[in-house]
mmCIF file of C-alpha atoms in Angstrom:
data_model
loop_
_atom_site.group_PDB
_atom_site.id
_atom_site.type_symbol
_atom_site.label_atom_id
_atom_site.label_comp_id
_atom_site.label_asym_id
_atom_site.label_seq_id
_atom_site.Cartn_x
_atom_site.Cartn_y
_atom_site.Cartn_z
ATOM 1 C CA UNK A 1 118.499 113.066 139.415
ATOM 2 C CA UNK A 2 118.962 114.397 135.716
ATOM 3 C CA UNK A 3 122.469 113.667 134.163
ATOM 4 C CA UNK A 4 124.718 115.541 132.372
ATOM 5 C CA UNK A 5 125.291 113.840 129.321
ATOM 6 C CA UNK A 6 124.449 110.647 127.854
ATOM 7 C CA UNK A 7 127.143 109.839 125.548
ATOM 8 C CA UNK A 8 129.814 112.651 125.598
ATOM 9 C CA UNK A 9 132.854 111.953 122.291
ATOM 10 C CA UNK A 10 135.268 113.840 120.842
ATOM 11 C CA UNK A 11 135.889 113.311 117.197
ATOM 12 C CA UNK A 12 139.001 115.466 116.755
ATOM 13 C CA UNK A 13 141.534 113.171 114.571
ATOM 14 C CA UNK A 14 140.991 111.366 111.079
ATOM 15 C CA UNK A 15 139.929 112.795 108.011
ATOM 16 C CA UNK A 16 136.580 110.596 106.213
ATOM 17 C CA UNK A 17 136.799 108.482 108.845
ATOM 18 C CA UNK A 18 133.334 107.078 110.476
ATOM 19 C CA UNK A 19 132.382 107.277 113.903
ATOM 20 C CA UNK A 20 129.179 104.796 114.900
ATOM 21 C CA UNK A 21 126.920 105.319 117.983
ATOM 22 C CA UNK A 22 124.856 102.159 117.652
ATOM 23 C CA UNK A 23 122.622 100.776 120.163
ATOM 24 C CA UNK A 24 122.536 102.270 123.136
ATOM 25 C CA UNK A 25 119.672 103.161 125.410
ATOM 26 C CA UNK A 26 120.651 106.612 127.233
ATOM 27 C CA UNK A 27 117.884 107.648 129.691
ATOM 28 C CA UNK A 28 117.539 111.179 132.172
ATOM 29 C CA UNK A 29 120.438 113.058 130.776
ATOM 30 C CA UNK A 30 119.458 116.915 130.378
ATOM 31 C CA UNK A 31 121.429 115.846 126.624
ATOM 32 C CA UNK A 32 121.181 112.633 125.408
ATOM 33 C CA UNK A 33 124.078 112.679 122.958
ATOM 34 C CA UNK A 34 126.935 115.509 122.217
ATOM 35 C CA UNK A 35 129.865 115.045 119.724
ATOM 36 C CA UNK A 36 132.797 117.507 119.505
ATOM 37 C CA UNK A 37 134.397 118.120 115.954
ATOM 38 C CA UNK A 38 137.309 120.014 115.297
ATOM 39 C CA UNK A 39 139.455 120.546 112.117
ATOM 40 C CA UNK A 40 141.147 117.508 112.393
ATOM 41 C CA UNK A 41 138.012 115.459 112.287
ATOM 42 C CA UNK A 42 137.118 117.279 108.931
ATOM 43 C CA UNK A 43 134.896 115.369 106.483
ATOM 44 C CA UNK A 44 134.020 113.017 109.413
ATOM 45 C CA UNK A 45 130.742 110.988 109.079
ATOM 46 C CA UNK A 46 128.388 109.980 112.461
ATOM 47 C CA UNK A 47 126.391 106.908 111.867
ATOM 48 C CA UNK A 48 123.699 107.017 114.619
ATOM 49 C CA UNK A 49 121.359 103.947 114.831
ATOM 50 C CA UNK A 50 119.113 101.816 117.073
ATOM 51 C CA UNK A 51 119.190 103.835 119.988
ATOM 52 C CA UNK A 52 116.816 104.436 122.508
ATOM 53 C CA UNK A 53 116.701 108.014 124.133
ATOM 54 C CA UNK A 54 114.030 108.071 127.133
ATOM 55 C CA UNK A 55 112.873 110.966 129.163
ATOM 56 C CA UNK A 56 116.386 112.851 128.459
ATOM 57 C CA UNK A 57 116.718 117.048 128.231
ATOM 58 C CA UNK A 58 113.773 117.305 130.840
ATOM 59 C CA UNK A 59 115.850 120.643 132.233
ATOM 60 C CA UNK A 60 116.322 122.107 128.988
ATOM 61 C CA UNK A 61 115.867 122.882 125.127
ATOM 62 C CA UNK A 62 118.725 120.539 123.148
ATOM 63 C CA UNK A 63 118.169 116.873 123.269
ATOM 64 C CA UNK A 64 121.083 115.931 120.883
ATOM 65 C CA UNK A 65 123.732 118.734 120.731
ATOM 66 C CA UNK A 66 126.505 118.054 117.838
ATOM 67 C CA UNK A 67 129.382 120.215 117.548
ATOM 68 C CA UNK A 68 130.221 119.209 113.845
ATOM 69 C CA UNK A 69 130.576 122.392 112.207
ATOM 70 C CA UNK A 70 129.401 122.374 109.004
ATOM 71 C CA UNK A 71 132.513 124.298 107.428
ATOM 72 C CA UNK A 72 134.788 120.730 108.646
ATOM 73 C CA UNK A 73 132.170 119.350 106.359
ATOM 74 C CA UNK A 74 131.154 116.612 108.529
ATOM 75 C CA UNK A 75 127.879 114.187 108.309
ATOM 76 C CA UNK A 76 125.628 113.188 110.881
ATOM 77 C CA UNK A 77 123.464 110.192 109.633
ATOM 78 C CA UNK A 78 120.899 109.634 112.092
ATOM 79 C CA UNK A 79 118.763 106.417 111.276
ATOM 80 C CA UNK A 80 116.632 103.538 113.488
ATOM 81 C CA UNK A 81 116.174 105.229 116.815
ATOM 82 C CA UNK A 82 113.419 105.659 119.345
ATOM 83 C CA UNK A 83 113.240 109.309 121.054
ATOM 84 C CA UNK A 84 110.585 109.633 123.636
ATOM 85 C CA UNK A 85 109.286 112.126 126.069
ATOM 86 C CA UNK A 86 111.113 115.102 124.869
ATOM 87 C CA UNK A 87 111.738 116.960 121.367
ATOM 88 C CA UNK A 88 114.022 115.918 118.591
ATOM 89 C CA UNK A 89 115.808 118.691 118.672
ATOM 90 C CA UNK A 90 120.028 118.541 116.727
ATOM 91 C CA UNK A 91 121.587 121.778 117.836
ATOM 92 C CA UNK A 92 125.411 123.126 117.869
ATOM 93 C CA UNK A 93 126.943 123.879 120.887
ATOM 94 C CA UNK A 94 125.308 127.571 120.480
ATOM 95 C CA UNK A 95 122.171 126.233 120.516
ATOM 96 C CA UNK A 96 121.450 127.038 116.972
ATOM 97 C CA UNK A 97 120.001 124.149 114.820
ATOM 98 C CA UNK A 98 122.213 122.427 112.321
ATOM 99 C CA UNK A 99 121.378 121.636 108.778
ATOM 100 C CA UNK A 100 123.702 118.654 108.177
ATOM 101 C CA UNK A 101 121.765 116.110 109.620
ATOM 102 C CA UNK A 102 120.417 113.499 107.423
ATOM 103 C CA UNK A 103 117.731 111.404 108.388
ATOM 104 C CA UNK A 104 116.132 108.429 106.385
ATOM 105 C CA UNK A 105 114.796 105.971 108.727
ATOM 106 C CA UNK A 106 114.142 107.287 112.885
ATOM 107 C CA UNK A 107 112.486 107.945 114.476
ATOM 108 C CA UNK A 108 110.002 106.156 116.316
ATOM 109 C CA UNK A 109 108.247 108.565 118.996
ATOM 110 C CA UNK A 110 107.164 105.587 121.513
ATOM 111 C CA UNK A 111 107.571 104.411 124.576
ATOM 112 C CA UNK A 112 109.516 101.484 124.460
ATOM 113 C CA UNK A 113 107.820 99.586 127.335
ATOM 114 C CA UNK A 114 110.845 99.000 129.678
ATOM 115 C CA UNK A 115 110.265 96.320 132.235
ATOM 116 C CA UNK A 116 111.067 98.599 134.622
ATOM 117 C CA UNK A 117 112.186 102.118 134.299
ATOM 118 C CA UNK A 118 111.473 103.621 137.752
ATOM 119 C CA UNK A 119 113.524 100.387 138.909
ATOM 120 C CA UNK A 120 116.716 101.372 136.462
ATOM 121 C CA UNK A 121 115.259 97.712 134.247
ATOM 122 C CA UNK A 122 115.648 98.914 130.754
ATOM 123 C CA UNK A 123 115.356 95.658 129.128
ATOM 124 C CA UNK A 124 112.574 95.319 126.923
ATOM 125 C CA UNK A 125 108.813 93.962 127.623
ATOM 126 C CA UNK A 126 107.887 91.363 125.294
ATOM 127 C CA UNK A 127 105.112 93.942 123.960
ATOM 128 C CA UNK A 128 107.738 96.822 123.351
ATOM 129 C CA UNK A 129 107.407 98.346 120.065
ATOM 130 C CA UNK A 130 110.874 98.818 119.285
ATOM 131 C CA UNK A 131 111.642 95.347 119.049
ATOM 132 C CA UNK A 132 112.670 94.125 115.725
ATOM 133 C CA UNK A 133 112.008 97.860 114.995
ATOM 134 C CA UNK A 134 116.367 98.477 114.404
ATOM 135 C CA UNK A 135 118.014 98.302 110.786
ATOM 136 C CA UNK A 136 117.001 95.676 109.019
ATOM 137 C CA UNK A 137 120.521 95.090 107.363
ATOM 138 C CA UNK A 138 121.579 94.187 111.429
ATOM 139 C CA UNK A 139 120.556 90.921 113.960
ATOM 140 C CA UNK A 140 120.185 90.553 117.025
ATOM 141 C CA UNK A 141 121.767 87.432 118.486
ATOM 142 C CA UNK A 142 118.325 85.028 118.357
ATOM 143 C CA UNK A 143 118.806 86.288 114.107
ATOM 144 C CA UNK A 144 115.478 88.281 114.421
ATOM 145 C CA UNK A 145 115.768 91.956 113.350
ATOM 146 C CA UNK A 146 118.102 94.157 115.195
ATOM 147 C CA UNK A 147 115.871 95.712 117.965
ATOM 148 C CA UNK A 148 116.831 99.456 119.362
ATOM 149 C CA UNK A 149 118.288 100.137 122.661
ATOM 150 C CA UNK A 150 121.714 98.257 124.496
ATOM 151 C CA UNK A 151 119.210 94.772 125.399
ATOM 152 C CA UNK A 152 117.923 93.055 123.095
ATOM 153 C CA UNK A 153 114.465 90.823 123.392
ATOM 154 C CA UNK A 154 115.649 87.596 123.100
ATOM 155 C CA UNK A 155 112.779 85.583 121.631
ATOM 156 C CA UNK A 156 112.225 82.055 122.009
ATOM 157 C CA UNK A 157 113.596 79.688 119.494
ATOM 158 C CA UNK A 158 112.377 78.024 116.887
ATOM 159 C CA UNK A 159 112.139 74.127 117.061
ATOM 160 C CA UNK A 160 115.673 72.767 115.138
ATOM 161 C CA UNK A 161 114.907 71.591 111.219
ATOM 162 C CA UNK A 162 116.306 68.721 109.558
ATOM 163 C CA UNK A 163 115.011 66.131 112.605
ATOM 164 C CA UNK A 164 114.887 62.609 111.330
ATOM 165 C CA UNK A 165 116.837 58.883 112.820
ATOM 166 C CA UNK A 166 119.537 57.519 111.184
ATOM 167 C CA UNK A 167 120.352 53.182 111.519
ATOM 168 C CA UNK A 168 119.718 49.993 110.250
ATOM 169 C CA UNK A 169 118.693 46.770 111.639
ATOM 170 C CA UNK A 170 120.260 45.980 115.032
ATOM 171 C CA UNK A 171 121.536 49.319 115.247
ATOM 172 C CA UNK A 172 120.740 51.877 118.397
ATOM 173 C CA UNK A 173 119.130 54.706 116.482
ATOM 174 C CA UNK A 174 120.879 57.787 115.638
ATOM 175 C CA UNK A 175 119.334 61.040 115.662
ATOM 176 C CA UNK A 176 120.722 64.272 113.920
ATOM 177 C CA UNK A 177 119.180 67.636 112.971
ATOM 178 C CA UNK A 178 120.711 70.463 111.831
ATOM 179 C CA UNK A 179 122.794 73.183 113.427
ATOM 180 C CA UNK A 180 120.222 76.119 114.835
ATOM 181 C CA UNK A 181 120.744 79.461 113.017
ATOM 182 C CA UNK A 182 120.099 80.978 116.089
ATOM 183 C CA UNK A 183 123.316 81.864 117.591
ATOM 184 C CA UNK A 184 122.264 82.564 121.187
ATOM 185 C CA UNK A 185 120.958 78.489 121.159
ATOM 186 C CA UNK A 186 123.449 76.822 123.753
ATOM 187 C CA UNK A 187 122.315 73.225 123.891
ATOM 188 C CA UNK A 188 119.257 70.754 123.254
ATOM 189 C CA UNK A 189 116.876 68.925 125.031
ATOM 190 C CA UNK A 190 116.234 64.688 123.865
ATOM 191 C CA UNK A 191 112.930 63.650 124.984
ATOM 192 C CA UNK A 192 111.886 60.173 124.637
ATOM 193 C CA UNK A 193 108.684 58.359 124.519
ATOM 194 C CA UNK A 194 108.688 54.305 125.507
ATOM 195 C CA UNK A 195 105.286 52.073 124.228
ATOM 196 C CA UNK A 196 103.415 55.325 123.626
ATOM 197 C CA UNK A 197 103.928 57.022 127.129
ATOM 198 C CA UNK A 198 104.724 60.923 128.086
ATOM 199 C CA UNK A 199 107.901 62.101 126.215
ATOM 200 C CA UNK A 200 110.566 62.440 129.618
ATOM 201 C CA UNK A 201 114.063 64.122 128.803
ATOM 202 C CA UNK A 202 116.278 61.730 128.353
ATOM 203 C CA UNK A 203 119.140 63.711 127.537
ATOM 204 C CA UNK A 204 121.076 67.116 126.870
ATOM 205 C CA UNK A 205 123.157 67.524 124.566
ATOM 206 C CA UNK A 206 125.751 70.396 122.978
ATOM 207 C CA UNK A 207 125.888 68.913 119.651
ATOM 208 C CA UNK A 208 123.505 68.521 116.669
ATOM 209 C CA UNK A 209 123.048 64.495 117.355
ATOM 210 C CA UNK A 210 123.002 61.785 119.572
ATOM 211 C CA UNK A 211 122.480 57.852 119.589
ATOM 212 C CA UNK A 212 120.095 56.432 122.191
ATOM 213 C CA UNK A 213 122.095 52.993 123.203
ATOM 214 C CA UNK A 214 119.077 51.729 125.200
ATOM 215 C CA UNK A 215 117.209 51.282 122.220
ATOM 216 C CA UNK A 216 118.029 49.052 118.994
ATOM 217 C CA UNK A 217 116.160 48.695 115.512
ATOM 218 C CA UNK A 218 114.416 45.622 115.140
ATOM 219 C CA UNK A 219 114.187 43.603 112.066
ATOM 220 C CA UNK A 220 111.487 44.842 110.945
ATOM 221 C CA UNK A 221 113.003 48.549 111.055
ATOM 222 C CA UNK A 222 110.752 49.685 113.902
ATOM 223 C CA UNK A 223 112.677 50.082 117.544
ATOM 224 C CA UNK A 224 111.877 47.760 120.090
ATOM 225 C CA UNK A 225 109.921 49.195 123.377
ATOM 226 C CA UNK A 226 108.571 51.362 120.535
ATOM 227 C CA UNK A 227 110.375 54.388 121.114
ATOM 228 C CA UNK A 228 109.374 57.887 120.001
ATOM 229 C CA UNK A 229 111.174 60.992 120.108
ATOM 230 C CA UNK A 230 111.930 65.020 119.682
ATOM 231 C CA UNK A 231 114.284 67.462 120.372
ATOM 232 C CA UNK A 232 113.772 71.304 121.791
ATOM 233 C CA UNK A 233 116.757 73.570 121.348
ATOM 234 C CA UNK A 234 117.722 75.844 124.198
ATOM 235 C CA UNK A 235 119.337 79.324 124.697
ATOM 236 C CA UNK A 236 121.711 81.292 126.782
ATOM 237 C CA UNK A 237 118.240 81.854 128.870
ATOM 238 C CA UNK A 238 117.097 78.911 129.094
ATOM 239 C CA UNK A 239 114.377 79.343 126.991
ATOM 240 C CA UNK A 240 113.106 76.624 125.300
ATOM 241 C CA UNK A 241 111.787 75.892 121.535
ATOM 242 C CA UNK A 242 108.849 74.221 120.641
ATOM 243 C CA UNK A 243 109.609 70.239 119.728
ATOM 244 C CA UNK A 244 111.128 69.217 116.663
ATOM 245 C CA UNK A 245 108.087 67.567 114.554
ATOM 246 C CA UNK A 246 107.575 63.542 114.381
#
């Protein structure tokens, strides 16, 4: 059945203060969003981005419905958000349109391709068009563009940089690469190849190194059982990178 409201807040206290409604994905509410502004919230500014507002105000004109009256002098800043299957409509509580809304950057007019909306799944289907669609001066957790809407598409990583083995002659080798930049990455995958066989997994590790002790450089700075290896980073869902080059 068709909601109420979406996101219901009350900005009442605070002069110039700013109030931020930031990614969010609000879906079959007759109004998606509704602020309240009184005096004491005079001069108050509404920073609205990367939302996602789906099928909402199916039972009536109104889709976002701000009381900021424009003699408290408030701002409503409405940037980065997908609206679809209904009108764009910013309205006071009279249903009369306002005139201090300022938009630079929204609104897509898409659907964002949830995996499954009838189901209540509103994360996002690797096609989606609102991925990497958010503010660009904001990431998401895998350090791509912010995308719109509360989940994020968590993309797969890219293989770790820096790869190369570290030792000298009788040593075990060392290998190090360098910390991902991705900050959902959890952990990495060692593969090993021995005498030019498949690469198995020969170990997981949380840091940005590790020494294999089964192995030693020979004299001749090669490893004996002529060892080969890479390293795939992982993250928090188990996804995992391509392999670190030779």
């Amino acid at each position: 059945s068709i909601g109420s409201i979406g996101i219901d807040s009350d900005i009442t206290q605070g002069s110039g203060n700013t109030v931020t409604i930031r990614n969010n994905t609000i879906v079959d509410f007759r109004t998606g969003i509704k602020t309240n502004s009184t005096t004491d919230g005079i001069n108050t500014t509404l920073d609205m981005r990367n939302n996602i507002l789906y099928y909402n105000n199916t039972t009536q004109t109104g889709t976002i419905c701000f009381d900021h009256y424009i003699e408290h002098r408030s701002t409503i800043d409405v940037n980065y958000n997908n609206s679809y299957g209904f009108a764009d409509n910013f309205i006071d509580n009279n249903g009369q349109p306002l005139t201090n809304v300022y938009i630079q950057d929204w609104i897509l007019d898409t659907d964002p391709l949830f995996n499954n909306y009838a189901g209540g799944d509103y994360t996002l289907t690797s096609t989606s068009p609102v991925i990497d669609e958010g503010d660009p001066a904001l990431s998401d957790p895998d350090q791509t563009i912010a995308d719109m809407g509360a989940f994020y598409f968590d993309k797969v990583p890219a293989a770790p940089s820096g790869f190369t083995i570290l030792g000298d002659v009788g040593d075990h080798p060392q290998l190090v690469w360098d910390v991902h930049e991705e900050t959902d990455v959890t952990h990495y995958k060692v593969y090993r190849s021995l005498n030019y066989g498949e690469f198995i997994l020969t170990a997981t590790v949380n840091t940005n190194d590790w020494t294999d002790t089964e192995v030693t450089i020979n004299d001749e700075k090669k490893f004996s059982n002529r060892a080969c290896y890479h390293v795939k980073a992982v993250d928090g869902i188990n996804q995992l990178s391509p392999a670190t080059s030779p």
